[in-house]
Structures are given as C-alpha cells and as structure tokens.
CSV table of C-alpha atoms and ligand atoms in Angstrom, one decimal:
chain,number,residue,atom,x,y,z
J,1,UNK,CA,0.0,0.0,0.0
J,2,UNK,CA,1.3,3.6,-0.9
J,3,UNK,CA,1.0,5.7,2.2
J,4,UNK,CA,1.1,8.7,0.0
J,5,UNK,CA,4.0,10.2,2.5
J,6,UNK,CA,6.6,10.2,0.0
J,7,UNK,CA,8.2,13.8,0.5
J,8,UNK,CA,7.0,14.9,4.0
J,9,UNK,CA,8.8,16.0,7.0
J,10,UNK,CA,8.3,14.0,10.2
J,11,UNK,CA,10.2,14.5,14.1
J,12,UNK,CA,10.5,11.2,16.0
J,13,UNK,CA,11.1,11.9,19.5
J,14,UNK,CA,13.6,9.4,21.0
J,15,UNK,CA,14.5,7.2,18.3
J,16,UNK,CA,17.8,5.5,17.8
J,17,UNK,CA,16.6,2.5,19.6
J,18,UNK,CA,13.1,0.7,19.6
J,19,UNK,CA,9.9,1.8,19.4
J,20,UNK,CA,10.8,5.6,18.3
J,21,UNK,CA,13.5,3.5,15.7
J,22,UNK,CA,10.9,1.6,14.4
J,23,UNK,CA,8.5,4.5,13.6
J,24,UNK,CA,11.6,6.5,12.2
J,25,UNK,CA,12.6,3.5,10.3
J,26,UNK,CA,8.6,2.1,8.5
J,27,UNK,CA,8.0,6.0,7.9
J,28,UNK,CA,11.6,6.8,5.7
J,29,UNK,CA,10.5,3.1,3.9
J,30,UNK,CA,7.3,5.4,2.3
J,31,UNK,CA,9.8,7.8,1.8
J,32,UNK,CA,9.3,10.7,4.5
J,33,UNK,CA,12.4,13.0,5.4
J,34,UNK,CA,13.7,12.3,9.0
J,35,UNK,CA,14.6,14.2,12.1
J,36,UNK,CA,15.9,11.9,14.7
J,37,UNK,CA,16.4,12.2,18.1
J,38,UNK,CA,17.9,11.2,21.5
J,39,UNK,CA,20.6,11.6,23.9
J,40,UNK,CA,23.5,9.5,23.0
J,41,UNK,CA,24.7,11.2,20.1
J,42,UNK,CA,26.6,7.7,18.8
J,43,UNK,CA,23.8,5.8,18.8
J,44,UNK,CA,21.7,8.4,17.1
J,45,UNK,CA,24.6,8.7,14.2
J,46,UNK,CA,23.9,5.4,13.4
J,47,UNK,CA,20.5,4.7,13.1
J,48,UNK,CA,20.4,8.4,11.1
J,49,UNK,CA,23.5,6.4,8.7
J,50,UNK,CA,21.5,3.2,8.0
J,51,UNK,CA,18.0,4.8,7.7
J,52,UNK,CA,19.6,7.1,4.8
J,53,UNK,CA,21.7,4.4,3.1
J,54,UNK,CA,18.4,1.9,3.4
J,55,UNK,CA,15.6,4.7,2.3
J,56,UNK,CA,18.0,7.5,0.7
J,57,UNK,CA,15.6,10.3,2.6
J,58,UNK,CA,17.1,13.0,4.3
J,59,UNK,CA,18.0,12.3,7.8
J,60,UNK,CA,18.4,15.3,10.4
J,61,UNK,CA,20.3,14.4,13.7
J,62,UNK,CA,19.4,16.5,17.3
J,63,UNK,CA,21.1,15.2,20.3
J,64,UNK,CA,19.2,16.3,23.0
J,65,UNK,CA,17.0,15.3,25.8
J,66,UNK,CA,13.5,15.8,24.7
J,67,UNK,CA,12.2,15.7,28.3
J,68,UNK,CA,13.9,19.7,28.8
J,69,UNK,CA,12.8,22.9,28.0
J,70,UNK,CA,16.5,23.4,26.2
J,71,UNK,CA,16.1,20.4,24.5
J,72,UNK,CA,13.0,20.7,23.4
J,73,UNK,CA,14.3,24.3,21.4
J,74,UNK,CA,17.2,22.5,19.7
J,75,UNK,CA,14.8,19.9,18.7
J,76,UNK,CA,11.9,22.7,17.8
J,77,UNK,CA,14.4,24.5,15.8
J,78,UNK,CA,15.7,21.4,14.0
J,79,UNK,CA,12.0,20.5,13.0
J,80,UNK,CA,10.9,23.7,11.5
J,81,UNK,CA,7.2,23.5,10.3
J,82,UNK,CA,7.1,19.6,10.3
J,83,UNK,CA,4.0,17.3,8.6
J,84,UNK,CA,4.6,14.5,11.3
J,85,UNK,CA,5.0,14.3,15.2
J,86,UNK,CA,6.1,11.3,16.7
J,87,UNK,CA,6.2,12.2,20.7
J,88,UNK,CA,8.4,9.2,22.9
J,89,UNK,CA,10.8,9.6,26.2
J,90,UNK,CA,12.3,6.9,27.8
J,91,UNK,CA,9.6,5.3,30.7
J,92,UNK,CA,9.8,6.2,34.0
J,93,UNK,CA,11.4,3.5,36.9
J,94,UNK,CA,9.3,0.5,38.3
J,95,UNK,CA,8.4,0.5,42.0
J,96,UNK,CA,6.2,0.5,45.0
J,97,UNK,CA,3.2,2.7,45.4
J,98,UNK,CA,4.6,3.9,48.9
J,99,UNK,CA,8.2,4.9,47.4
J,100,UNK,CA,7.3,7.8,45.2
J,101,UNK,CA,7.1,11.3,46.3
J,102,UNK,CA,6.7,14.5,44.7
J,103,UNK,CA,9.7,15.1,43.0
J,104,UNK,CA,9.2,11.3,41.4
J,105,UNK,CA,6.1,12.4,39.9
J,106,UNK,CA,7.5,16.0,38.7
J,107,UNK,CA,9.7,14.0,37.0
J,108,UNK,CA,7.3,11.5,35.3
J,109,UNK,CA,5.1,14.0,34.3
J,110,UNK,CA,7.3,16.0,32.5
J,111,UNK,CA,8.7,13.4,30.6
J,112,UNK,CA,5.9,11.5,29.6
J,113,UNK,CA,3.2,13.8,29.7
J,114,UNK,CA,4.2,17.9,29.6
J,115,UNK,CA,6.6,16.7,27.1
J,116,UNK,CA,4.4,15.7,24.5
J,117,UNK,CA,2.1,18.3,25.5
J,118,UNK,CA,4.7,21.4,24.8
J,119,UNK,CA,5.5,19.1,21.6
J,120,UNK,CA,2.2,19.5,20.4
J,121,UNK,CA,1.8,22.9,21.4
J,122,UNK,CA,4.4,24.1,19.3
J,123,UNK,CA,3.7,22.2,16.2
J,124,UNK,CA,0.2,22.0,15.7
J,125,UNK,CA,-0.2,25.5,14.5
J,126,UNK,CA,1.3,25.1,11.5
J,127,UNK,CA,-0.5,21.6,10.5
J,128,UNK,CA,-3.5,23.3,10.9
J,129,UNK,CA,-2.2,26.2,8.8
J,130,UNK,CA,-0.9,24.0,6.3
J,131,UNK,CA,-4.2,21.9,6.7
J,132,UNK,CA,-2.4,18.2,7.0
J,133,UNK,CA,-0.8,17.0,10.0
J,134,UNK,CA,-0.3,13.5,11.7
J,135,UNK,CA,0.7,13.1,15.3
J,136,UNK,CA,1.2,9.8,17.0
J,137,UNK,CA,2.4,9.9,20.9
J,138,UNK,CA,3.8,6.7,21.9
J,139,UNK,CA,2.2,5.6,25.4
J,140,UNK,CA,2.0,2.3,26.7
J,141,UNK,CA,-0.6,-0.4,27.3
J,142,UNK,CA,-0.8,0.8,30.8
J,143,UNK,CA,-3.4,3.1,29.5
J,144,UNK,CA,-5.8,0.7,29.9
J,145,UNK,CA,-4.5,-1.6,31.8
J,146,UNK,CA,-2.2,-0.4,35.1
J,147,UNK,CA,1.1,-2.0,35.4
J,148,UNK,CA,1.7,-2.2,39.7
J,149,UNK,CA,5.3,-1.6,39.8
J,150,UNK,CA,5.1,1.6,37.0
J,151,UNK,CA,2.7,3.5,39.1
J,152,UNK,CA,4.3,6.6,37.9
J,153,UNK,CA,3.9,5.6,34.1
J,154,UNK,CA,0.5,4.4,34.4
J,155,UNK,CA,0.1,8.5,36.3
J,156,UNK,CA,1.8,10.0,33.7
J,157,UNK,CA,0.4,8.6,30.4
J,158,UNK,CA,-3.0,8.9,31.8
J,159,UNK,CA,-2.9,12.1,31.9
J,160,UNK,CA,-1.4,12.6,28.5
J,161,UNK,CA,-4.0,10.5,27.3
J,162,UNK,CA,-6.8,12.9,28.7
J,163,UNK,CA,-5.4,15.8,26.8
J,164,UNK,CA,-5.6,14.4,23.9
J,165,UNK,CA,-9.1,13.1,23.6
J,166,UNK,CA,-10.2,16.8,23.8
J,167,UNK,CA,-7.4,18.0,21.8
J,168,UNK,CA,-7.6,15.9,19.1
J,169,UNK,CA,-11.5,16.9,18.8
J,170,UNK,CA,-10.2,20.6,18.3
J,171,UNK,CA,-7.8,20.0,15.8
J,172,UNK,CA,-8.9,17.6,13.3
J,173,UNK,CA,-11.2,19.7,11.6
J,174,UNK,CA,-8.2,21.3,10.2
J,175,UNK,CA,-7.1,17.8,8.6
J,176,UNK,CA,-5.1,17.0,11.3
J,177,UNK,CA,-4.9,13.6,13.4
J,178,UNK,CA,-3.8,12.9,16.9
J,179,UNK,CA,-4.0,9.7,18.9
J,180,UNK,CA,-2.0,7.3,20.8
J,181,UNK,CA,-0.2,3.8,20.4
J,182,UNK,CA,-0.3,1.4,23.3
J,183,UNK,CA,2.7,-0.8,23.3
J,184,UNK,CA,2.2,-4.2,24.9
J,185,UNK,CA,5.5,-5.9,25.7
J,186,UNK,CA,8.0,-5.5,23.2
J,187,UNK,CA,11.2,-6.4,22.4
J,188,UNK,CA,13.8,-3.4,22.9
J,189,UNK,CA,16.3,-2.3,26.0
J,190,UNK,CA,13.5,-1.5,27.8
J,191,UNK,CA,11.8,-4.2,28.2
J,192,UNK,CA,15.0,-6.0,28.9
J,193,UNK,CA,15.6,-3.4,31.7
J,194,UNK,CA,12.2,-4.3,33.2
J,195,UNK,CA,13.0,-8.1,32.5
J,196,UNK,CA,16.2,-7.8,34.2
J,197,UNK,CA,14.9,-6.5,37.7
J,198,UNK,CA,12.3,-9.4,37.7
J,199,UNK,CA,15.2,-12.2,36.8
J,200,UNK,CA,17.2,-10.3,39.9
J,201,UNK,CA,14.3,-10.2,42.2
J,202,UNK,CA,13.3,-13.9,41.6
J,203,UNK,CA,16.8,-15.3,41.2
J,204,UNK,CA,16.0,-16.9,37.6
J,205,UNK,CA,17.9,-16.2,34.6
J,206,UNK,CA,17.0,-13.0,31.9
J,207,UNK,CA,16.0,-15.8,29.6
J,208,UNK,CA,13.6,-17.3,31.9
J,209,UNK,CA,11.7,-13.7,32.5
J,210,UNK,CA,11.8,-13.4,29.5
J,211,UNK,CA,10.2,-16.8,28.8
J,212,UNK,CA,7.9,-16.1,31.4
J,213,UNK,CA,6.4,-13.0,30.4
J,214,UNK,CA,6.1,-14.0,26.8
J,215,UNK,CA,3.7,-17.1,28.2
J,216,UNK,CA,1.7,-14.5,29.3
J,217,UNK,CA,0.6,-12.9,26.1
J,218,UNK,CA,-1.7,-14.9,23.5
J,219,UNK,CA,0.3,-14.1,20.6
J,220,UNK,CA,3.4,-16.3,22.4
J,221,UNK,CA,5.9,-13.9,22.0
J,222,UNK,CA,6.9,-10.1,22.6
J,223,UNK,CA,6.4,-7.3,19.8
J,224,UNK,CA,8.6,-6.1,17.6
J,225,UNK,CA,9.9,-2.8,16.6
J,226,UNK,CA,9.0,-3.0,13.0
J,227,UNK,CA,5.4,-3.9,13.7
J,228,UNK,CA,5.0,-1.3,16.0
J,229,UNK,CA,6.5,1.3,13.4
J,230,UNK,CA,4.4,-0.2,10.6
J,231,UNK,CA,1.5,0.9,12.9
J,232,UNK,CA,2.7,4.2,13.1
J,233,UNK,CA,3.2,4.9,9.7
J,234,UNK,CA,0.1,4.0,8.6
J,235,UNK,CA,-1.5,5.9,11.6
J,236,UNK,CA,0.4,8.9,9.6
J,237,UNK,CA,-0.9,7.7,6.3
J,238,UNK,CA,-2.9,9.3,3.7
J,239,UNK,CA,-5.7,6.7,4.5
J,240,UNK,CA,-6.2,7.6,8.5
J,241,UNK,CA,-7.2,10.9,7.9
J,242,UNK,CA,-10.6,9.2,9.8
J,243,UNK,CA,-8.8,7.9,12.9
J,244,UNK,CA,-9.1,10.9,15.5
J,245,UNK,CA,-8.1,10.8,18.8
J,246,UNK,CA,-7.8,6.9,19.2
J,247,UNK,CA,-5.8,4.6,22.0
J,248,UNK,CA,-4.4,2.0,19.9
J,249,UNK,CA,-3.3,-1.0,21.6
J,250,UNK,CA,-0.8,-3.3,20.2
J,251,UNK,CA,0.1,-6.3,23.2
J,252,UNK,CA,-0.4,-9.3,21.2
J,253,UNK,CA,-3.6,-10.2,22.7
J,254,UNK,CA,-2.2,-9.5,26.4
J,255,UNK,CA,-5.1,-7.6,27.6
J,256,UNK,CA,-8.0,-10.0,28.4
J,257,UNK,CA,-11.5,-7.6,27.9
J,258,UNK,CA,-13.9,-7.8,25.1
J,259,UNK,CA,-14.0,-4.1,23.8
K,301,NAP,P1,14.2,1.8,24.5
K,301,NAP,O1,14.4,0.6,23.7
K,301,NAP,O2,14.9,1.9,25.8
K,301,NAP,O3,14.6,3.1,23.6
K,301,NAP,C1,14.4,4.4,24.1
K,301,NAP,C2,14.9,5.4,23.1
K,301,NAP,O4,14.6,6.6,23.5
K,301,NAP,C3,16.4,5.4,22.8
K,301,NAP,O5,16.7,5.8,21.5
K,301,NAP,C4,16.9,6.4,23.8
K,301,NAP,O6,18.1,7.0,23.5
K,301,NAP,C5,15.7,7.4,23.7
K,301,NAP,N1,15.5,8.3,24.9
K,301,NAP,C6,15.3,7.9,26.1
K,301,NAP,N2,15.1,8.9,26.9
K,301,NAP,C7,15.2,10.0,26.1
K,301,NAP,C8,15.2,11.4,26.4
K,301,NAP,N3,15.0,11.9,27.6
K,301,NAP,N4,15.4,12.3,25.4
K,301,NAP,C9,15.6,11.8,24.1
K,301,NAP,N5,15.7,10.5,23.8
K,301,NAP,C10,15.5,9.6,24.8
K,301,NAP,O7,12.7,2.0,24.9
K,301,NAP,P2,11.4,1.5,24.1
K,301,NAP,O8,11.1,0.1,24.5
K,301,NAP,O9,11.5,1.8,22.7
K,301,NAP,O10,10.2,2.4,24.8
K,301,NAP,C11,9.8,3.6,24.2
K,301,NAP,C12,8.6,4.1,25.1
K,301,NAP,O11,7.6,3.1,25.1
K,301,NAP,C13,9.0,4.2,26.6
K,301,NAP,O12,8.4,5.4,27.1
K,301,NAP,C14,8.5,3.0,27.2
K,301,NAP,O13,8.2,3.1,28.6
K,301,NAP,C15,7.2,2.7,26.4
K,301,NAP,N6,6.8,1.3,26.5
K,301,NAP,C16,7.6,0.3,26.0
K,301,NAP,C17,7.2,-1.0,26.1
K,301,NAP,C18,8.1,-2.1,25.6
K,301,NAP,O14,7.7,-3.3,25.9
K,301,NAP,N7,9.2,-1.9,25.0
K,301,NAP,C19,6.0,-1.3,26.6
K,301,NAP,C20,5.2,-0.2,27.1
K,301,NAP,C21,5.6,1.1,27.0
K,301,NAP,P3,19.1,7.7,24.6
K,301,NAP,O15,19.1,6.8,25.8
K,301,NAP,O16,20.4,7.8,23.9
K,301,NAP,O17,18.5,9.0,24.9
C-alpha cells in the first residue's frame, strides 16, 4: 500500500533505539524526510547512517533530551514547520506505590506527559495552517491496563491521554490527526531493563523472565519494533485521515477484555 507520505517531513522523539526506531525506520521506507532524536549522540549517528543508506531520505540528527525545556528548542528549531509528530521519552522506573514522592512524579510528568504536550503545542499551528498533519504519541498499554510496579507511568500517560481526547477533537477539523499507540511488551532495551529486575528479584535467569512474560501474552511472543512502526506509519498515512483521537493497543492479545 502507498502511504502517499513520500516527501514529508516528520520528528520522531527518542529514536535511535526501539519503538521511536521503528517508527523512524517504517516512515523513511514510504519515503518521508527524518529528524531523529535522543541523547547518546553515537547511537543516534547510526540509526540516522543506515535509515539514509536503506531509504535515501534525508535524515536530520538533534542530540538532546527531549524531556527539557533546552532540548525541546534545539529539537523545535531542528524541525521547522514539520508534517509529522512522533512524541516518545524513555519510561519512567518501576516500584512500589509507597516509594514515590513529589519530585518522582514531577519527574514522570514532565517526561511522559508535559513533554508531549509542549511538543504538540508548538507544532500543531502550523498543521493546521498548512491543513495536514499527523501526530502519534507513543504511550504504553498501561493506559488501559495499570502496570503495579510503574505507578508513575500508568500516572503520567494517563494524563497525556486525557489531553488528547479533547485536543484531538479541536484540531482535526483542520485535517489534522492525533491519537496514541499502546505498546504491549516488546522487544527493545526497555523491556530488557524491566526483565532484568524481575530475573534479579526472583533469582531466575533474563531468559527465563523473559520466557515467562512471553507465556503470558496470547500471541506467544513479545512485539517487535517493525510492527510497532508499521503501525505508526500508517496511523500517519494518507488513509487515516478518519482515525481521531484513538488509543491503539498493540500487546499481542495480552489484555484480556472484550472491547
Ligand atoms: P528503549 O528501547 O529503551 O529506547 C528508548 C529510546 O529513547 C532510545 O533511543 C533512547 O536513546 C531514547 N531516549 C530515552 N530517553 C530520552 C530522552 N529523555 N530524550 C531523548 N531521547 C530519549 O525504549 P522502548 O522500549 O522503545 O520504549 C519507548 C517508550 O515506550 C518508553 O516510554 C517505554 O516506557 C514505552 N513502552 C515500552 C514498552 C516495551 O515493551 N518496549 C511497553 C510499554 C511502554 P538515549 O538513551 O540515547 O536518549
């Protein structure tokens, strides 16, 4: 299927590495113009050098953590007037209910909620201007489903989540799209980070969490990157101009409700 992308401009928020690289990577295959971010500038050099010796689209590289205000202007500046937002931070640590104080949440807000908000703020102008824009914030399946141990994650990303149901009511008259993808467990750095503290705590092997965890999702197996981005780019296709405002869950048939 053409996505009929070929030639826009898209930012993908934190995207050397998994889920962000995934978007960045499925939306240069349809042939949209890249700029990349995160905050290991190494990393970042070489997912921007394969994506433009794969897909031969132009490939901008911003170092910079997304989750500040200064990082957020190089970004900003980097982007100009943009078609495409992909919003993603790194998730917040796991833990207990009782461990988290103010300062926890300050932090998991601003990451993983105000960030995408500001992101938002500054580029939907000019879709609506323009009268085309895509954005897709990348949340987590903890949405609609709480994860115990990522209290402040399933805090964060509610909230983001709320904003955008009214916001992407406001804004898609002027041909612009906003909604949200879910991940379910996937298979990136994160979720090995998460995997390892359950191997340490239980005093099995990574292997084994990871075995363990995959049992628990129908599909027999985590996610993968290029799914997930496949998702995303057609979420920022020609042919989802209809899809407003939507929570898009992709767990491999982890969550057990009917609707
Ligand atoms: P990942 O494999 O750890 O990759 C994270 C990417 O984001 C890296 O490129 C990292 O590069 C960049 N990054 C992290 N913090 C950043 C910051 N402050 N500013 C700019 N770039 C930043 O993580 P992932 O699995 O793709 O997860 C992406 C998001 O989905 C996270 O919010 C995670 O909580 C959520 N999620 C993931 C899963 C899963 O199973 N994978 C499930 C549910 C939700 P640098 O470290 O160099 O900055």
């Amino acid at each position: 299927m053409d996505l009929g992308l070929r030639g826009k401009r898209a930012l993908v928020c934190a995207s050397s590495k998994g889920l962000g690289r995934g978007c960045a990577g499925a939306l240069a295959a349809a042939g949209v113009d890249l700029v990349l971010n995160a905050r290991g500038a190494e990393a970042l050099a070489a997912t921007a050098a394969a994506l433009r010796a794969a897909h031969g689209v132009r490939v901008t590289e911003v170092a910079a953590d997304i989750t500040t205000e200064a990082g957020r202007a190089e970004v900003l500046a980097a982007a100009g007037g943009v078609d495409i937002l992909v919003t993603n931070a790194g998730g917040p640590p796991p833990g207990l209910w009782s461990d988290w104080e103010r300062e926890d949440f300050i932090r998991a807000l601003d990451a993983n909620m105000l960030t995408p908000i500001a992101l938002m703020k500054a580029l939907l102008p000019g879709m609506m201007e323009r009268g085309w824009g895509r954005v897709v914030n990348i949340t987590s399946h903890s949405v609609k489903s709480p994860i115990a141990q990522l209290g402040l994650s399933n805090a964060a990303r509610a909230g983001l989540t709320g904003y955008v149901a009214g916001t992407a009511r406001q804004v898609a008259h002027a041909g612009v799209t906003i909604n949200n993808l879910l991940p379910g467990i996937h298979a990136t750095d994160r979720a090995d980070a998460l995997d390892a503290g359950v191997a340490k705590a239980q005093g099995i092997t990574l292997d084994e969490a990871r075995a363990n965890r995959a049992a628990t999702i129908p599909a027999g197996r985590f996610g993968t990157a290029e799914e997930f981005g496949a998702a995303c780019a057609f979420l920022c296709s020609v042919h989802a101009g209809f899809i407003v405002g939507q929570n898009i869950l992709l767990d491999g048939g982890a969550m057990n409700s009917t609707f």
